[in-house]
Short mmCIF file of C-alpha atoms in Angstrom, two decimals:
data_model
loop_
_atom_site.label_atom_id
_atom_site.label_comp_id
_atom_site.label_asym_id
_atom_site.label_seq_id
_atom_site.Cartn_x
_atom_site.Cartn_y
_atom_site.Cartn_z
CA MET A 8 142.55 113.81 138.78
CA THR A 9 142.64 112.19 135.34
CA ASP A 10 145.69 113.16 133.32
CA LEU A 11 144.47 115.43 130.53
CA SER A 12 147.15 114.16 128.21
CA THR A 13 145.75 110.63 128.30
CA ARG A 14 142.02 111.34 127.91
CA ASP A 15 140.18 110.25 124.78
CA GLY A 16 140.63 112.73 121.92
CA ALA A 17 138.10 111.14 119.60
CA ALA A 18 135.90 114.24 119.61
CA THR A 19 138.54 116.10 117.66
CA GLY A 20 139.10 113.27 115.27
CA ALA A 21 142.71 112.94 116.37
CA GLY A 22 143.44 110.53 119.25
CA ASP A 23 145.77 110.84 122.17
CA ARG A 24 148.76 111.29 119.83
CA SER A 25 147.48 114.82 119.05
CA ARG A 26 147.93 115.80 122.70
CA PRO A 27 151.59 116.35 123.53
CA ARG A 28 152.19 115.32 127.13
CA ALA A 29 154.52 118.24 127.75
CA ALA A 30 152.24 120.92 126.25
CA LEU A 31 150.04 121.62 129.26
CA PRO A 32 152.80 121.99 131.88
CA ALA A 33 154.89 123.88 129.33
CA LEU A 34 152.14 126.40 128.66
CA CYS A 35 151.58 126.79 132.39
CA ALA A 36 155.23 127.76 132.85
CA THR A 37 155.46 130.04 129.83
CA GLN A 38 152.25 131.92 130.64
CA ILE A 39 153.58 132.74 134.11
CA VAL A 40 156.90 133.98 132.73
CA SER A 41 155.56 135.76 129.62
CA TRP A 42 152.79 137.65 131.41
CA GLY A 43 154.93 138.31 134.46
CA ILE A 44 157.84 139.83 132.52
CA VAL A 45 156.32 141.41 129.42
CA TYR A 46 153.18 142.76 131.14
CA TYR A 47 153.29 142.93 134.93
CA ALA A 48 156.83 144.25 135.31
CA PHE A 49 155.92 147.54 133.64
CA PRO A 50 153.48 148.92 136.27
CA VAL A 51 156.12 148.27 138.93
CA LEU A 52 159.02 149.80 136.98
CA ASN A 53 157.25 152.75 135.36
CA PRO A 54 157.66 155.18 138.31
CA GLN A 55 161.41 154.44 138.33
CA ILE A 56 161.60 154.80 134.54
CA THR A 57 160.04 158.25 134.55
CA ALA A 58 162.11 159.39 137.54
CA ALA A 59 165.40 158.22 136.01
CA THR A 60 164.83 159.44 132.45
CA GLY A 61 162.63 162.49 132.88
CA TRP A 62 160.26 161.11 130.26
CA PRO A 63 156.61 162.04 130.98
CA ALA A 64 154.56 159.31 132.62
CA GLY A 65 151.94 159.81 129.91
CA ALA A 66 154.52 159.05 127.22
CA THR A 67 155.86 155.88 128.84
CA THR A 68 152.34 154.64 129.57
CA ALA A 69 151.34 155.41 125.96
CA ALA A 70 154.25 153.25 124.78
CA PHE A 71 152.94 150.36 126.86
CA SER A 72 149.43 150.99 125.54
CA LEU A 73 150.80 150.90 121.99
CA ALA A 74 152.08 147.39 122.65
CA LEU A 75 148.56 146.27 123.54
CA VAL A 76 147.09 147.96 120.46
CA VAL A 77 149.62 146.17 118.24
CA SER A 78 148.78 142.94 120.05
CA ALA A 79 145.06 143.43 119.34
CA LEU A 80 145.57 144.11 115.64
CA ALA A 81 148.13 141.35 115.17
CA GLY A 82 145.96 138.88 117.08
CA ILE A 83 143.50 138.53 114.19
CA ARG A 84 146.24 137.41 111.80
CA VAL A 85 147.86 135.27 114.49
CA GLY A 86 144.51 133.54 115.04
CA ARG A 87 144.27 132.56 111.38
CA ILE A 88 147.80 131.17 111.42
CA LEU A 89 147.01 129.18 114.57
CA ASP A 90 143.91 127.65 112.96
CA GLN A 91 146.01 126.48 109.99
CA ARG A 92 149.41 125.57 111.46
CA GLY A 93 149.16 125.23 115.22
CA PRO A 94 150.99 127.03 118.04
CA ARG A 95 154.62 125.87 117.90
CA GLY A 96 156.05 128.25 115.31
CA VAL A 97 153.91 131.19 116.42
CA MET A 98 154.77 130.93 120.12
CA THR A 99 158.48 130.20 119.61
CA ALA A 100 158.88 133.21 117.31
CA GLY A 101 156.85 135.30 119.74
CA SER A 102 159.18 134.39 122.58
CA MET A 103 162.17 135.50 120.54
CA LEU A 104 160.45 138.79 119.70
CA GLY A 105 159.67 139.31 123.38
CA VAL A 106 163.32 139.02 124.36
CA ILE A 107 164.45 141.35 121.57
CA SER A 108 161.79 143.91 122.47
CA LEU A 109 162.83 144.04 126.13
CA LEU A 110 166.46 144.46 125.14
CA ILE A 111 165.45 147.45 123.01
CA VAL A 112 163.38 148.89 125.87
CA ALA A 113 166.26 148.45 128.33
CA ALA A 114 168.78 150.12 126.04
CA ALA A 115 166.49 152.89 124.74
CA PRO A 116 168.43 156.20 124.67
CA ASN A 117 165.26 158.22 124.05
CA ILE A 118 161.51 157.94 124.20
CA LEU A 119 161.14 157.13 120.48
CA VAL A 120 163.31 154.02 120.75
CA PHE A 121 161.48 153.11 123.96
CA ILE A 122 158.16 153.31 122.07
CA SER A 123 159.51 151.20 119.19
CA GLY A 124 160.60 148.54 121.66
CA TRP A 125 157.10 148.33 123.08
CA ALA A 126 155.57 148.21 119.59
CA LEU A 127 157.65 145.08 118.94
CA ALA A 128 156.58 143.74 122.32
CA GLY A 129 152.99 143.93 121.06
CA LEU A 130 153.77 141.34 118.39
CA ALA A 131 155.28 139.15 121.10
CA MET A 132 152.15 139.51 123.25
CA ALA A 133 149.87 138.46 120.39
CA SER A 134 152.04 135.39 119.80
CA THR A 135 152.68 134.21 123.37
CA PHE A 136 149.90 135.36 125.71
CA TYR A 137 146.62 133.58 126.38
CA GLN A 138 145.13 133.71 122.86
CA PRO A 139 147.55 131.24 121.19
CA ALA A 140 147.66 129.08 124.32
CA PHE A 141 143.86 128.93 124.39
CA ALA A 142 143.72 128.05 120.69
CA ALA A 143 146.17 125.18 121.25
CA LEU A 144 144.30 123.78 124.23
CA THR A 145 140.86 124.20 122.64
CA ARG A 146 141.94 122.15 119.60
CA TRP A 147 144.11 119.55 121.36
CA TRP A 148 141.85 118.92 124.36
CA ALA A 149 138.32 119.28 122.97
CA PRO A 150 135.80 118.46 124.34
CA ASP A 151 137.60 118.71 127.73
CA HIS A 152 139.09 122.09 126.90
CA VAL A 153 137.48 123.91 129.84
CA ARG A 154 139.51 121.79 132.25
CA ALA A 155 142.71 122.37 130.29
CA LEU A 156 142.03 126.11 130.01
CA THR A 157 141.39 126.26 133.75
CA ILE A 158 144.69 124.58 134.54
CA VAL A 159 146.77 126.88 132.34
CA THR A 160 145.02 130.00 133.64
CA LEU A 161 145.45 128.79 137.23
CA ALA A 162 149.16 128.90 136.55
CA GLY A 163 148.99 132.12 134.56
CA GLY A 164 147.25 133.82 137.45
CA LEU A 165 150.49 133.51 139.40
CA ALA A 166 152.33 135.77 136.95
CA SER A 167 151.77 138.96 138.94
CA THR A 168 152.19 137.13 142.26
CA VAL A 169 155.66 135.96 141.21
CA PHE A 170 156.95 138.79 139.06
CA ALA A 171 155.51 141.98 140.60
CA PRO A 172 157.39 141.42 143.91
CA LEU A 173 160.41 139.97 142.07
CA THR A 174 160.58 143.03 139.82
CA ALA A 175 160.28 145.35 142.82
CA ALA A 176 163.07 143.45 144.60
CA LEU A 177 165.35 143.65 141.56
CA ALA A 178 164.62 147.35 141.18
CA GLU A 179 165.76 147.99 144.76
CA HIS A 180 169.28 146.84 143.82
CA LEU A 181 169.46 147.53 140.07
CA SER A 182 168.48 150.32 137.71
CA TRP A 183 165.31 149.82 135.71
CA ARG A 184 167.44 149.11 132.63
CA HIS A 185 169.42 146.35 134.33
CA THR A 186 166.22 144.97 135.84
CA TYR A 187 164.77 144.58 132.34
CA LEU A 188 167.99 142.90 131.17
CA VAL A 189 167.70 140.31 133.95
CA LEU A 190 164.04 139.75 133.13
CA ALA A 191 164.82 139.40 129.40
CA ALA A 192 167.36 136.70 130.23
CA ILE A 193 164.76 134.80 132.26
CA LEU A 194 162.24 135.15 129.43
CA ALA A 195 164.72 133.75 126.90
CA ALA A 196 165.85 130.86 129.09
CA VAL A 197 162.34 129.67 129.92
CA THR A 198 160.04 130.39 127.00
CA ILE A 199 162.05 129.94 123.78
CA PRO A 200 163.18 126.32 124.31
CA THR A 201 159.93 125.38 126.02
CA HIS A 202 157.72 126.50 123.13
CA ALA A 203 160.08 124.99 120.56
CA LEU A 204 160.30 121.57 122.20
CA ALA A 205 156.94 121.04 123.93
CA LEU A 206 154.48 122.02 121.17
CA ARG A 207 155.52 119.54 118.48
CA ALA A 208 152.40 117.37 118.28
CA PRO A 209 150.44 117.07 115.01
CA TRP A 210 147.80 119.77 114.66
CA PRO A 211 144.39 118.03 114.37
CA GLU A 212 141.63 119.08 112.01
CA ALA A 213 139.09 121.47 113.53
CA PRO A 214 135.75 119.92 114.47
CA THR A 215 132.71 121.34 112.72
CA SER A 216 129.70 122.77 114.54
CA PRO A 217 126.07 123.44 113.53
CA ALA A 218 126.52 127.18 114.08
CA HIS A 219 129.37 127.39 111.60
CA LYS A 220 127.62 125.16 109.09
CA ALA A 221 124.55 127.40 109.19
CA GLU A 222 126.24 130.81 109.27
CA GLY A 223 129.90 130.35 108.42
CA SER A 224 132.62 132.15 110.34
CA GLU A 225 131.90 135.44 108.53
CA GLY A 226 128.24 135.23 109.49
CA VAL A 227 129.06 134.50 113.11
CA GLY A 228 131.43 137.46 113.25
CA ARG A 229 128.69 139.79 112.04
CA SER A 230 125.85 138.36 114.13
CA ARG A 231 124.11 140.43 116.80
CA PRO A 232 125.16 138.20 119.75
CA PHE A 233 128.81 138.29 118.60
CA VAL A 234 128.85 142.08 118.23
CA LEU A 235 127.19 142.59 121.62
CA LEU A 236 129.54 140.09 123.27
CA ALA A 237 132.50 141.98 121.81
CA ALA A 238 131.04 145.24 123.15
CA ALA A 239 130.55 143.81 126.65
CA PHE A 240 134.08 142.37 126.73
CA THR A 241 135.50 145.64 125.39
CA LEU A 242 133.96 147.78 128.13
CA SER A 243 134.77 145.22 130.80
CA GLY A 244 138.34 144.83 129.53
CA PHE A 245 138.89 148.57 129.54
CA ALA A 246 137.79 148.82 133.17
CA MET A 247 139.67 145.71 134.30
CA TYR A 248 143.03 146.62 132.79
CA ALA A 249 142.77 150.25 133.85
CA VAL A 250 142.30 149.01 137.41
CA VAL A 251 145.33 146.70 137.18
CA VAL A 252 147.65 149.46 136.02
CA ALA A 253 146.11 152.17 138.24
CA LEU A 254 146.17 150.15 141.45
CA VAL A 255 149.82 150.94 142.21
CA PRO A 256 149.41 154.74 141.78
CA LEU A 257 146.13 154.62 143.76
CA LEU A 258 147.91 153.08 146.74
CA LEU A 259 150.90 155.39 146.37
CA GLU A 260 148.47 158.32 146.35
CA ARG A 261 147.07 157.03 149.64
CA GLY A 262 150.52 156.94 151.26
CA TYR A 263 151.48 153.28 150.89
CA THR A 264 155.01 152.32 149.85
CA THR A 265 155.99 150.99 146.42
CA GLY A 266 156.63 147.58 148.00
CA GLN A 267 153.17 147.51 149.61
CA ALA A 268 151.56 148.55 146.33
CA ALA A 269 153.49 145.87 144.41
CA TRP A 270 152.39 143.19 146.88
CA ALA A 271 148.76 144.30 146.53
CA LEU A 272 149.08 144.02 142.76
CA GLY A 273 150.83 140.67 143.05
CA ILE A 274 148.40 139.14 145.52
CA GLY A 275 145.67 139.73 142.98
CA GLY A 276 147.37 137.03 140.91
CA ALA A 277 146.87 134.56 143.74
CA GLY A 278 143.22 135.61 143.75
CA GLN A 279 143.00 134.85 140.03
CA THR A 280 144.33 131.35 140.66
CA LEU A 281 141.85 130.78 143.47
CA GLY A 282 138.94 132.12 141.44
CA ARG A 283 139.65 129.93 138.46
CA THR A 284 139.22 126.79 140.54
CA LEU A 285 135.54 127.76 140.79
CA TYR A 286 134.89 128.30 137.09
CA ALA A 287 134.03 124.70 136.20
CA ALA A 288 131.33 124.66 138.91
CA LEU A 289 130.01 127.97 137.60
CA VAL A 290 129.81 126.50 134.08
CA ARG A 291 127.75 123.57 135.37
CA ARG A 292 125.23 125.82 137.11
CA THR A 293 124.78 128.74 134.72
CA THR A 294 124.27 129.50 131.07
CA ALA A 295 126.95 131.39 129.20
CA THR A 296 124.81 134.54 129.23
CA THR A 297 124.13 134.38 132.96
CA ARG A 298 127.75 133.96 133.97
CA THR A 299 128.83 136.68 131.54
CA THR A 300 126.44 139.13 133.22
CA LEU A 301 127.31 138.00 136.74
CA LEU A 302 131.09 138.13 136.39
CA ILE A 303 131.19 141.49 134.66
CA ALA A 304 128.91 142.97 137.32
CA LEU A 305 131.13 141.57 140.09
CA GLY A 306 134.11 143.20 138.40
CA GLY A 307 132.40 146.57 138.70
CA LEU A 308 131.56 145.91 142.34
CA THR A 309 135.17 145.18 143.31
CA THR A 310 136.37 148.28 141.46
CA ALA A 311 133.89 150.42 143.40
CA ALA A 312 135.09 148.80 146.62
CA PHE A 313 138.65 149.99 145.96
CA ALA A 314 137.32 153.51 145.49
CA VAL A 315 135.44 153.63 148.81
CA ALA A 316 137.97 151.76 151.00
CA PRO A 317 141.20 153.74 151.64
CA GLY A 318 142.40 151.17 154.19
CA PRO A 319 143.52 149.57 156.35
CA TYR A 320 146.14 147.75 154.28
CA GLY A 321 144.81 144.33 155.25
CA LEU A 322 141.39 145.22 153.85
CA LEU A 323 142.97 146.35 150.58
CA ILE A 324 144.83 143.06 150.33
CA ALA A 325 141.53 141.21 150.84
CA LEU A 326 139.92 143.33 148.11
CA ALA A 327 142.86 142.61 145.80
CA ILE A 328 142.32 138.88 146.30
CA VAL A 329 138.57 139.12 145.59
CA ALA A 330 139.15 141.35 142.56
CA GLY A 331 141.73 138.83 141.34
CA MET A 332 139.21 136.02 141.71
CA VAL A 333 136.79 137.90 139.49
CA ARG A 334 139.51 138.71 136.92
CA GLY A 335 140.54 135.08 136.84
CA ASN A 336 137.02 133.99 135.98
CA LEU A 337 136.66 136.77 133.39
CA THR A 338 139.73 135.39 131.62
CA LEU A 339 138.14 131.95 131.36
CA LEU A 340 134.83 133.53 130.40
CA GLN A 341 136.48 135.15 127.39
CA ALA A 342 138.41 131.98 126.56
CA THR A 343 135.18 129.96 126.36
CA GLY A 344 132.92 132.68 124.93
CA ILE A 345 133.27 131.35 121.36
CA THR A 346 132.96 127.64 122.08
CA ASP A 347 130.01 128.17 124.46
CA ARG A 348 128.00 129.82 121.71
CA TRP A 349 129.37 128.70 118.32
CA GLY A 350 131.66 125.70 118.85
CA ALA A 351 135.39 125.28 118.15
CA THR A 352 135.48 125.64 114.36
CA HIS A 353 137.67 128.62 113.39
CA TYR A 354 138.27 129.25 117.09
CA GLY A 355 141.56 131.06 116.43
CA ARG A 356 140.08 133.49 113.92
CA LEU A 357 136.86 134.19 115.85
CA SER A 358 138.66 134.55 119.15
CA GLY A 359 141.04 136.99 117.47
CA LEU A 360 138.09 139.02 116.19
CA LEU A 361 136.42 138.92 119.60
CA ALA A 362 139.60 139.87 121.42
CA ALA A 363 140.69 142.68 119.07
CA PRO A 364 138.40 145.47 120.36
CA ALA A 365 138.74 144.29 123.97
CA THR A 366 142.53 144.21 123.72
CA THR A 367 142.53 147.63 122.06
CA ALA A 368 140.42 148.99 124.92
CA ALA A 369 142.79 147.33 127.38
CA ALA A 370 145.66 148.99 125.52
CA LEU A 371 144.11 152.42 125.85
CA ALA A 372 143.11 151.83 129.47
CA PRO A 373 146.49 152.59 131.12
CA PHE A 374 146.96 155.80 129.11
CA ALA A 375 143.32 156.85 129.46
CA GLY A 376 143.35 156.07 133.19
CA ALA A 377 146.45 158.18 133.79
CA ALA A 378 145.01 160.99 131.66
CA LEU A 379 141.58 160.93 133.34
CA ALA A 380 143.00 160.85 136.85
CA VAL A 381 144.20 164.46 136.47
CA PRO A 382 140.88 166.19 135.62
CA LEU A 383 138.99 163.84 137.94
CA GLY A 384 141.18 164.91 140.86
CA GLY A 385 142.99 161.63 141.53
CA TYR A 386 142.76 157.87 141.22
CA GLU A 387 139.90 157.40 143.67
CA PRO A 388 137.30 159.08 141.43
CA LEU A 389 138.85 157.26 138.49
CA PHE A 390 137.97 153.95 140.15
CA PHE A 391 134.36 155.13 140.56
CA LEU A 392 134.22 155.92 136.84
CA LEU A 393 135.69 152.52 135.94
CA ALA A 394 133.04 150.84 138.09
CA LEU A 395 130.35 152.59 136.03
CA VAL A 396 131.98 151.32 132.81
CA SER A 397 131.69 147.77 134.14
CA VAL A 398 128.04 148.35 134.99
CA ALA A 399 127.42 149.40 131.37
CA ALA A 400 129.08 146.19 130.18
CA ALA A 401 126.93 144.13 132.55
CA LEU A 402 123.78 145.72 131.11
CA ILE A 403 124.80 144.59 127.61
CA ALA A 404 125.72 141.04 128.64
CA PRO A 405 122.15 139.60 128.90
CA TRP A 406 121.70 140.16 125.16
CA THR A 407 124.71 138.06 124.10
CA GLY A 408 122.98 134.68 124.12
CA THR A 409 122.36 132.51 121.05
CA ALA A 410 119.59 129.99 120.48
CA ALA A 411 122.06 127.20 121.31
CA VAL A 412 122.91 128.85 124.63
CA ARG A 413 119.26 129.26 125.55
CA ARG A 414 118.62 125.57 124.87
CA ARG A 415 121.47 124.50 127.19
CA LEU A 416 119.81 125.26 130.49
CA PRO A 417 122.07 124.46 133.47
CA PRO A 418 121.23 121.42 135.62
CA PHE A 419 120.65 122.29 139.29
#
């Protein structure tokens, strides 16, 4: 396969020098570690946290949800900074904040300090997760950004596969506090120097696009397709992230062990990696609107499958892989939603606007899922409800096309 770092960068107006050779492998590594430690460790450790501290599960889950809300709100400002200055400073500072936040969480003497630690973690998420990585790759690798995005999300999909079982293994021998201290040390050792050293290339000027010339970024953000796309991603994101966090308690409710539940959660990451290898082919054969509708609908189908299939364990593992494949493609779908319809100009700002309501919904999903499971009578009916939310999102998706999308019919 052609080395992405050596392909022609003329489309961006900045040649090969604007593409740091180390950036793509560096972002692959840091996405695995950042997502794995700051996000995926929590669902595994939360039962131990509540058991050891006596804090209500609703309170600890709300703290985690707060981090995602902060991430959503901060992401808009982070996107503007990325458009102007590039990813190096943002992602390096975000890595430092991530380490500090986990140290606060690990040392928290009470629930209020625990919540404050997660609020700080939200700033780290906005500065180190997919949004800044996608902005960097979209600008540095345009017009081949889909390939670069696919590669980094292939790696990122391994975050749960690596860190959910690793976190469970650490928790068998250490307290949850010491487990977070070990994870914070890994986060510091890998992500801080990597972001500081590997993202030093000049930040090229953004290419212009007809959509932005005609409407401007403010006009795009208020357009009907943009608003409907944000609505579809918001509903889909709520369902998807509620499923991720609720999968462990669903399996525990059905009598599986914590280790089995952690492996089911982790194997979904392998499914994400597998699914993302198919996204480029999907792009070639569908319009943006068609694949948006299809992938969101498949997300609802896999959620319903979890609700109706209590076992055996092998079947649940297979479902976790398929659900991961769909999630992996949904991540790339959101990463390319702006460029597919409006081009790469102001990608950071528009992607921040698009992601804000979806990330807020994802933030509320863990808390809302845990709260709804009680009146619904358990996690199985919750999964049925989440499947219906995905269906609603899929019904909105056909109306998210622009004139440019409709003109780009896929070649068969």
